[in-house]
PDB file of C-alpha atoms in Angstrom:
ATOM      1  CA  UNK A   1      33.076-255.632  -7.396  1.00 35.00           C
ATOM      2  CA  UNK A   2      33.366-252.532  -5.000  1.00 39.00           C
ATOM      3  CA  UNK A   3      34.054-253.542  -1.402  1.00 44.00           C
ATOM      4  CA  UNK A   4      31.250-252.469   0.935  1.00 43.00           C
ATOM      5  CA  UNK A   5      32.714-251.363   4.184  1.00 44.00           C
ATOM      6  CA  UNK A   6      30.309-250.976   6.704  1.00 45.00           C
ATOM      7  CA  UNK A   7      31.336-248.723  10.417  1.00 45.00           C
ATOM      8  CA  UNK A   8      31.395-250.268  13.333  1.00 45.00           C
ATOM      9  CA  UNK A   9      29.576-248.840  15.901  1.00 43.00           C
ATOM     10  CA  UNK A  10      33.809-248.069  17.096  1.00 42.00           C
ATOM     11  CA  UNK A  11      34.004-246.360  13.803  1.00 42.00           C
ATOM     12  CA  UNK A  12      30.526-244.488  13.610  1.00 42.00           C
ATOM     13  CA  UNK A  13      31.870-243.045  16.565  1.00 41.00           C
ATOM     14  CA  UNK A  14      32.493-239.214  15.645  1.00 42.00           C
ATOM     15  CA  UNK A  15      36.479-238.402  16.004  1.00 42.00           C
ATOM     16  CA  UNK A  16      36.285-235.294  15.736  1.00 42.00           C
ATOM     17  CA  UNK A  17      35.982-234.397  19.234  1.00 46.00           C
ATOM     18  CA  UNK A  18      39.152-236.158  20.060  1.00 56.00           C
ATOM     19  CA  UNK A  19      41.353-234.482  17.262  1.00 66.00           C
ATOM     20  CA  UNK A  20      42.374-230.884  17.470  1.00 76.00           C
ATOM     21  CA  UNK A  21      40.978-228.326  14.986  1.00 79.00           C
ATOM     22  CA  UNK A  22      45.050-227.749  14.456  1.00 76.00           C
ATOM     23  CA  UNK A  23      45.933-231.154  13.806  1.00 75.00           C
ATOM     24  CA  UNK A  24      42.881-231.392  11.412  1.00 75.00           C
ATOM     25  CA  UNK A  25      43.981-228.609   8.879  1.00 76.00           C
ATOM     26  CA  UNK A  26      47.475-230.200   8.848  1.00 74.00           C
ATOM     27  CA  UNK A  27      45.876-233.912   7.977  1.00 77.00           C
ATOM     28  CA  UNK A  28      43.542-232.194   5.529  1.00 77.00           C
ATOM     29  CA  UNK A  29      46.950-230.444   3.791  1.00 73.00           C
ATOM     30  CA  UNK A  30      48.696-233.456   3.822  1.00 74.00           C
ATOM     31  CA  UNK A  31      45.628-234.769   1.590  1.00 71.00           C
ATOM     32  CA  UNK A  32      45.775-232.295  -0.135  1.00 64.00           C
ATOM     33  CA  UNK A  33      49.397-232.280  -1.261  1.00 62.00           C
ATOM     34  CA  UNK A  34      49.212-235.782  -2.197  1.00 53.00           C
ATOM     35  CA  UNK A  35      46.067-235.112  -4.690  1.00 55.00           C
ATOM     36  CA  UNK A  36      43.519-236.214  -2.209  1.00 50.00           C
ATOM     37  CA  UNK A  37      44.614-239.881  -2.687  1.00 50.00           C
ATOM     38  CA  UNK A  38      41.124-242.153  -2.145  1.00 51.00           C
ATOM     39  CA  UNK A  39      40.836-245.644  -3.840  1.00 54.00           C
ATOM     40  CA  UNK A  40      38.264-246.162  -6.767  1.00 51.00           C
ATOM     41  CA  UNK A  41      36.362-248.932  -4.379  1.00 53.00           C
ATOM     42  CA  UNK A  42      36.069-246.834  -1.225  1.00 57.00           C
ATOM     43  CA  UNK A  43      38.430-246.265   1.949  1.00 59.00           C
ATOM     44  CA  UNK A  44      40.929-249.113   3.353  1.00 57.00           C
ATOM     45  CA  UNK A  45      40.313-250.458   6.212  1.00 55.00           C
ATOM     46  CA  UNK A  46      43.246-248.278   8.150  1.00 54.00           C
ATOM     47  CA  UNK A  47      41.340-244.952   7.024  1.00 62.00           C
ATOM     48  CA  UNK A  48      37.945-245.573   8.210  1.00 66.00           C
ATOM     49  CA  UNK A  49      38.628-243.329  11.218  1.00 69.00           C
ATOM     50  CA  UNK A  50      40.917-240.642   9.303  1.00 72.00           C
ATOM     51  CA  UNK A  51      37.569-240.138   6.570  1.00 74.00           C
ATOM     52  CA  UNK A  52      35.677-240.122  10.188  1.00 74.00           C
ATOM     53  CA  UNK A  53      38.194-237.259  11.691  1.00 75.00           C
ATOM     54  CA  UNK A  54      37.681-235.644   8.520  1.00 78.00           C
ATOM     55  CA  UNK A  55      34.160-235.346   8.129  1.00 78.00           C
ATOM     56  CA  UNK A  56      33.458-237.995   5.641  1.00 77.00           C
ATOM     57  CA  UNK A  57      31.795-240.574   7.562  1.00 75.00           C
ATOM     58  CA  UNK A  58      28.697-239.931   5.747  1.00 79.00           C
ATOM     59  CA  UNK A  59      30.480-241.647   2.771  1.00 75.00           C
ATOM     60  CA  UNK A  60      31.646-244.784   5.045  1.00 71.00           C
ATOM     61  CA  UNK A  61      28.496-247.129   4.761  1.00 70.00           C
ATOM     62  CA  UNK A  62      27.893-247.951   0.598  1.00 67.00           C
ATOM     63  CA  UNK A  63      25.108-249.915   1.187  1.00 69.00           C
ATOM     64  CA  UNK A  64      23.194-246.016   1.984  1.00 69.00           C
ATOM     65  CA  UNK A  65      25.309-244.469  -0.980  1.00 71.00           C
ATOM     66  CA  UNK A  66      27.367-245.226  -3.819  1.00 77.00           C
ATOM     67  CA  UNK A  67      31.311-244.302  -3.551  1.00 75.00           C
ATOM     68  CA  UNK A  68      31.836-241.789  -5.487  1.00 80.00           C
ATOM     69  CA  UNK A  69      35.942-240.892  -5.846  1.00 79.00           C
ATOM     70  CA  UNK A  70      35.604-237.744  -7.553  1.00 82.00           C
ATOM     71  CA  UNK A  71      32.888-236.199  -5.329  1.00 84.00           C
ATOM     72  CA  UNK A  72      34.721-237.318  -2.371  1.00 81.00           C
ATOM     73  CA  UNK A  73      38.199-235.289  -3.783  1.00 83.00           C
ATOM     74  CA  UNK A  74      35.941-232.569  -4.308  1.00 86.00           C
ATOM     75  CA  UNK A  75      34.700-232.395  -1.032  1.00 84.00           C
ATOM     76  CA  UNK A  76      37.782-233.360   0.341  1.00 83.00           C
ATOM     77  CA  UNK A  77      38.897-229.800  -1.423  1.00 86.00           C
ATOM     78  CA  UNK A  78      35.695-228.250  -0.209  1.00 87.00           C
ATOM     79  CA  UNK A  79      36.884-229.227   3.552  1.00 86.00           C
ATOM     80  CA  UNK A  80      40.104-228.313   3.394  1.00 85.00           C
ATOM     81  CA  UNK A  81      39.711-224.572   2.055  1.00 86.00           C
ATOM     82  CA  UNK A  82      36.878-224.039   4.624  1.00 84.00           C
ATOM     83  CA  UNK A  83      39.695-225.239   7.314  1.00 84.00           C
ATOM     84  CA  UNK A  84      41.963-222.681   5.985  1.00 86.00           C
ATOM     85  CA  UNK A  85      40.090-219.764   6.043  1.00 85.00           C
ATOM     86  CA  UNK A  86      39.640-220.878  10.000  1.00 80.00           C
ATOM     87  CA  UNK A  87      43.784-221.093  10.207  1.00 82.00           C
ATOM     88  CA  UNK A  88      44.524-217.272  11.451  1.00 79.00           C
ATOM     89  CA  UNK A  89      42.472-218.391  14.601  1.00 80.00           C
ATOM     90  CA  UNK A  90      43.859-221.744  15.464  1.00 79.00           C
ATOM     91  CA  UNK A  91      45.802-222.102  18.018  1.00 77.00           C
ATOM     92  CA  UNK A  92      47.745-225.057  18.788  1.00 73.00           C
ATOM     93  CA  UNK A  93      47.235-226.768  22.326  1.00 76.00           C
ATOM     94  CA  UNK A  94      50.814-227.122  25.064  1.00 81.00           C
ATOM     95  CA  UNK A  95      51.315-230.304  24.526  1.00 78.00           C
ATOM     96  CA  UNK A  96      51.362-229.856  20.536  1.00 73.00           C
ATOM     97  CA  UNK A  97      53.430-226.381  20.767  1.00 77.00           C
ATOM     98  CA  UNK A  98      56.024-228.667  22.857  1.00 82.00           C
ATOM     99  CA  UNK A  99      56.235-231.212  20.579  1.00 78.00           C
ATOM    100  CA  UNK A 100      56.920-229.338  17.672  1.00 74.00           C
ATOM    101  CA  UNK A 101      59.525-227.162  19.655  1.00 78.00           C
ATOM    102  CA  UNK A 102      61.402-230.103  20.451  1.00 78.00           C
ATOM    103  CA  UNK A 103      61.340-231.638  16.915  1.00 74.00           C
ATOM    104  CA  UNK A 104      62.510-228.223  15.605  1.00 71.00           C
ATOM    105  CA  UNK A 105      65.461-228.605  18.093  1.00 74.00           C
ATOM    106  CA  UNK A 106      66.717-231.604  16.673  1.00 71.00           C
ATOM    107  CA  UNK A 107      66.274-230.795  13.496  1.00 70.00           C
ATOM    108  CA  UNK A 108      68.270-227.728  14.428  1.00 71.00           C
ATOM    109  CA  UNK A 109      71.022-229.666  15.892  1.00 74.00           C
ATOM    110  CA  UNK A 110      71.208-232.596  13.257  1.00 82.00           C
ATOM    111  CA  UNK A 111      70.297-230.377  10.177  1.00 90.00           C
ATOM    112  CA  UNK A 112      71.491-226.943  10.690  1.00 92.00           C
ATOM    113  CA  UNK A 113      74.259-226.204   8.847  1.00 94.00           C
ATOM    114  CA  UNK A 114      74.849-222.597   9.512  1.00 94.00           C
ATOM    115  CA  UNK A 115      74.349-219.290   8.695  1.00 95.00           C
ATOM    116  CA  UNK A 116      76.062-217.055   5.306  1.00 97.00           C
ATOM    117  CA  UNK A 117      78.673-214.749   6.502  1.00 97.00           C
ATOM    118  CA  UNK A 118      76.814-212.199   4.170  1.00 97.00           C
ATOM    119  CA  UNK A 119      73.771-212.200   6.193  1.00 96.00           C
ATOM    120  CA  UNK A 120      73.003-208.638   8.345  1.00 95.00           C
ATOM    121  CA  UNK A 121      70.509-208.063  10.533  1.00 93.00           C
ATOM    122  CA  UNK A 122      68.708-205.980   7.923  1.00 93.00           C
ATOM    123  CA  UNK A 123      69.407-209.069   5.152  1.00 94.00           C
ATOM    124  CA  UNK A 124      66.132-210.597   3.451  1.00 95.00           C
ATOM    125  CA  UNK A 125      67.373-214.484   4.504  1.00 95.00           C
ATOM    126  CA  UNK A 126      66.364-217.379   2.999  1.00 94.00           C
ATOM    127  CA  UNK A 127      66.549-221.047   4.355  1.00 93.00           C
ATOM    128  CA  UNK A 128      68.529-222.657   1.540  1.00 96.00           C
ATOM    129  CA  UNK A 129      69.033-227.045   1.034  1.00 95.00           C
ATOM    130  CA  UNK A 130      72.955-226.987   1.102  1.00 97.00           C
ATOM    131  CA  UNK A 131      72.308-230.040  -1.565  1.00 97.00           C
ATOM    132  CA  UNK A 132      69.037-229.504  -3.493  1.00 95.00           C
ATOM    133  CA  UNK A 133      66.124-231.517  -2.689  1.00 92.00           C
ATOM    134  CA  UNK A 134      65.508-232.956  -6.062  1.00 92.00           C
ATOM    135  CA  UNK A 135      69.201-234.206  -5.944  1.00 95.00           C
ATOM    136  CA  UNK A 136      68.725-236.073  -2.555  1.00 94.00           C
ATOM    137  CA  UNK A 137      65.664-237.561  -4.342  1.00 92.00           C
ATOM    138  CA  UNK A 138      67.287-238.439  -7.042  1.00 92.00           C
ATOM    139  CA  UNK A 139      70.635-239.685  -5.603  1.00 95.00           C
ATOM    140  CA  UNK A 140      68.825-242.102  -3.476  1.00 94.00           C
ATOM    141  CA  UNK A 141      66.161-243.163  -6.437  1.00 92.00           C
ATOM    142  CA  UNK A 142      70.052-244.399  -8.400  1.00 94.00           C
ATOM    143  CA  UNK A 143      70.885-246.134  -5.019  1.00 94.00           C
ATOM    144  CA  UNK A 144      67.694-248.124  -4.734  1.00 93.00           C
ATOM    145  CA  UNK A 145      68.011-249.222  -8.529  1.00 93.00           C
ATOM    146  CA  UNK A 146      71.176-250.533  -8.175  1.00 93.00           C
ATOM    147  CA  UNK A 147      70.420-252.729  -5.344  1.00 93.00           C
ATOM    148  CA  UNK A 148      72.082-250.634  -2.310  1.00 92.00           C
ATOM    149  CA  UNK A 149      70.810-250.986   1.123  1.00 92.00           C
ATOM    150  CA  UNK A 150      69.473-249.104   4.191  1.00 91.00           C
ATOM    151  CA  UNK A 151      72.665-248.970   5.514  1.00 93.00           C
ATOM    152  CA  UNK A 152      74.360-247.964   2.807  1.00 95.00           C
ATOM    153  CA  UNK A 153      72.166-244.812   1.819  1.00 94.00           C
ATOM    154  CA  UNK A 154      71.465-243.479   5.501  1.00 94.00           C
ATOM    155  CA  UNK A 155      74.864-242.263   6.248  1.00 94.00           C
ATOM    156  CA  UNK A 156      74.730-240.564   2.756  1.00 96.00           C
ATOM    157  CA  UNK A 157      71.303-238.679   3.263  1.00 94.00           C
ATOM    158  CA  UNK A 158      72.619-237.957   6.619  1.00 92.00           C
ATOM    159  CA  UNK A 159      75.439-236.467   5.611  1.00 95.00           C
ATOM    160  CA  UNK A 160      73.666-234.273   2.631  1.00 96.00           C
ATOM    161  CA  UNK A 161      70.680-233.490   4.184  1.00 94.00           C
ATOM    162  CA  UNK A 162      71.993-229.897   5.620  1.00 95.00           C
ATOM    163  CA  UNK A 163      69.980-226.458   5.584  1.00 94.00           C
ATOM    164  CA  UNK A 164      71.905-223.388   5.945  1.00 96.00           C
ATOM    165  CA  UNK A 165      70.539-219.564   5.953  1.00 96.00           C
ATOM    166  CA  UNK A 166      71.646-217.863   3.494  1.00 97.00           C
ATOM    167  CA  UNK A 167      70.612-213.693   1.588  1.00 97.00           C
ATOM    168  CA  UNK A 168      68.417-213.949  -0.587  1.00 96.00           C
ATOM    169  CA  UNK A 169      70.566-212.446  -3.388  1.00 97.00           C
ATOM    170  CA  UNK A 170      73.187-215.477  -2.771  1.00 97.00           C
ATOM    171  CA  UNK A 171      69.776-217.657  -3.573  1.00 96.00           C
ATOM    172  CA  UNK A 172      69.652-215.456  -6.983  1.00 96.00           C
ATOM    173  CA  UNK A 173      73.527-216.421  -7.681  1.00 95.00           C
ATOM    174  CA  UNK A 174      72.618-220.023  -6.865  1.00 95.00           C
ATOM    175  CA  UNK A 175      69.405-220.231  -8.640  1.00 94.00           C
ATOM    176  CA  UNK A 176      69.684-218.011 -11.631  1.00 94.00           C
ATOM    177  CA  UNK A 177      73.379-217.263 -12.456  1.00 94.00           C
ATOM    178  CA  UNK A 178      75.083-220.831 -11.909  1.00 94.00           C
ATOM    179  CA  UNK A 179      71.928-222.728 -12.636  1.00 95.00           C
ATOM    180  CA  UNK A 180      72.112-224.625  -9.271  1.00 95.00           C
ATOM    181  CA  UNK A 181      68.376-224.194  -8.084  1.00 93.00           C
ATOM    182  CA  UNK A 182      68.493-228.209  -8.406  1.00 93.00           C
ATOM    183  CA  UNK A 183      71.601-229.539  -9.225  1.00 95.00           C
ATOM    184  CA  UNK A 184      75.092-229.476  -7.882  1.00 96.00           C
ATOM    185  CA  UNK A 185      78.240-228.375  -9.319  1.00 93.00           C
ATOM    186  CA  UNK A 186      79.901-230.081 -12.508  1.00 93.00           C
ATOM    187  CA  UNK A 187      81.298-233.684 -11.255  1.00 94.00           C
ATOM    188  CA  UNK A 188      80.027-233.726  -8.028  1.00 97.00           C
ATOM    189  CA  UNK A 189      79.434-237.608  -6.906  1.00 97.00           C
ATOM    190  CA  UNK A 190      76.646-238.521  -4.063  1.00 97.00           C
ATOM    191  CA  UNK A 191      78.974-241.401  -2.790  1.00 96.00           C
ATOM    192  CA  UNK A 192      81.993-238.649  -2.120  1.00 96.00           C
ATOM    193  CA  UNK A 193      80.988-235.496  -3.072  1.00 97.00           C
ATOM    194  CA  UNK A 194      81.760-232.087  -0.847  1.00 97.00           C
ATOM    195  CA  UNK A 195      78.191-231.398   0.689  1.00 97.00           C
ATOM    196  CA  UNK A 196      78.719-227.964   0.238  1.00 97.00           C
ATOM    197  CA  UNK A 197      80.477-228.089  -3.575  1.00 97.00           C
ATOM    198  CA  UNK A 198      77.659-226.112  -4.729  1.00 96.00           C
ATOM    199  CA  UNK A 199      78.113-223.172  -1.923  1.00 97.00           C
ATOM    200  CA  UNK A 200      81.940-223.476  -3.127  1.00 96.00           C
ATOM    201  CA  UNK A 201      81.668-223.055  -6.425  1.00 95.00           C
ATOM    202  CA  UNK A 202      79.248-220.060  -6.213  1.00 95.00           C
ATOM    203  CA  UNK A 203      81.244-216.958  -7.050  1.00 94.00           C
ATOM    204  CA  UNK A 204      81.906-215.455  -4.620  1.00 95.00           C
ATOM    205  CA  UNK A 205      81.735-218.325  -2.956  1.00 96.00           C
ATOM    206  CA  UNK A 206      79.206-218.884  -0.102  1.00 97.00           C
ATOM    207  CA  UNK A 207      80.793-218.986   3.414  1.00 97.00           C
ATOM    208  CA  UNK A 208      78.891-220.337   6.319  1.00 96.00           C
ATOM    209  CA  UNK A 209      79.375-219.784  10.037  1.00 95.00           C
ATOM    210  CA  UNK A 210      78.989-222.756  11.705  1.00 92.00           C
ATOM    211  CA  UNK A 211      76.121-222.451  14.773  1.00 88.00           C
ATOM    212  CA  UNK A 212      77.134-222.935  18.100  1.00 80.00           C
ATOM    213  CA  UNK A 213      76.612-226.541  19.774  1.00 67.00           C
TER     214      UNK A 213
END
């Protein structure tokens, strides 16, 4: 039997006043990159006020309509492409713009791994995982299986988890003449591995300048 969830008066309550046009569009991506995930019997408990934010609280009371999951993706879809078209013009507010300058720092100072020595002012860059994504995924999917902790993958991902800049024609060599786009040199080991085997092996190899600290 479909659970009927029926709003509070807390959660009839329009939200979105209190959320930012800004911070909308990104929570209506994020949807949207997962596939719109919304349960076959309606919304949790815990999303009542995110389908509020996002302009389906009309679909929050069954007892006035049936839930419906595929109408709700589509309009789901519907909302989010009107947000877009309205993204040239947003503008996020201080407090946001601070935020996300300080989380860029970080992940500048814990991520960055450097810049190509190829790269020229006039060079087409690109920002290039120093271990491919798909192998951290993987890597740490192995771990998990075979029983290893928290404490034993963190250090691992931390010490993989590197973004370097890089020309765009070294991201050819990588991608396209050694076949690296997602996997790392012949032998390489997630346990002990050189994080940057792959830059290593790429002929010529790929030499980054550390950035300053």
């Amino acid at each position: 039997m479909s659970r009927r969830y029926r709003p509070s008066q807390h959660h009839a309550t329009p939200h979105d006043g209190a959320t930012s046009p800004v911070m909308r569009l990104w929570l209506l991506r994020t949807l949207q990159s997962l596939g719109g995930r919304v349960q076959s019997h309606g919304f949790s408990n815990d999303a009542l006020a995110l389908a509020q934010t996002l302009g389906l609280g009309h679909w929050l009371d069954e007892s006035e309509r049936a839930f419906d999951p595929k109408a709700v993706r589509h309009e789901l879809r519907q909302l989010h492409a009107q947000a877009e078209k309205h993204a040239p013009q947003l503008h996020a507010e201080p407090a946001l713009q601070r935020n996300v300058a300080q989380l860029a720092q970080l992940a500048q100072h814990f991520v960055f791994a450097g810049r190509s020595a190829a790269v020229q002012p006039d060079s087409k860059i690109h920002p290039e995982h120093v271990v491919p994504c798909a192998v951290l995924i993987s890597e740490c999917r192995r771990m998990i299986a075979e029983g290893a902790t928290d404490a034993q993958i963190a250090p691992l991902l931390a010490k993989h988890w590197k973004v370097a800049t890089i020309t765009k024609d070294e991201q050819k060599r990588l991608d396209q003449k050694h076949g690296y786009k997602s996997k790392m040199s012949p032998g390489w080991r997630f346990e002990d591995g050189d994080t940057f085997a792959r830059f290593h092996a790429a002929t010529p190899p790929i030499v980054l300048i550390p950035p300053e600290r």
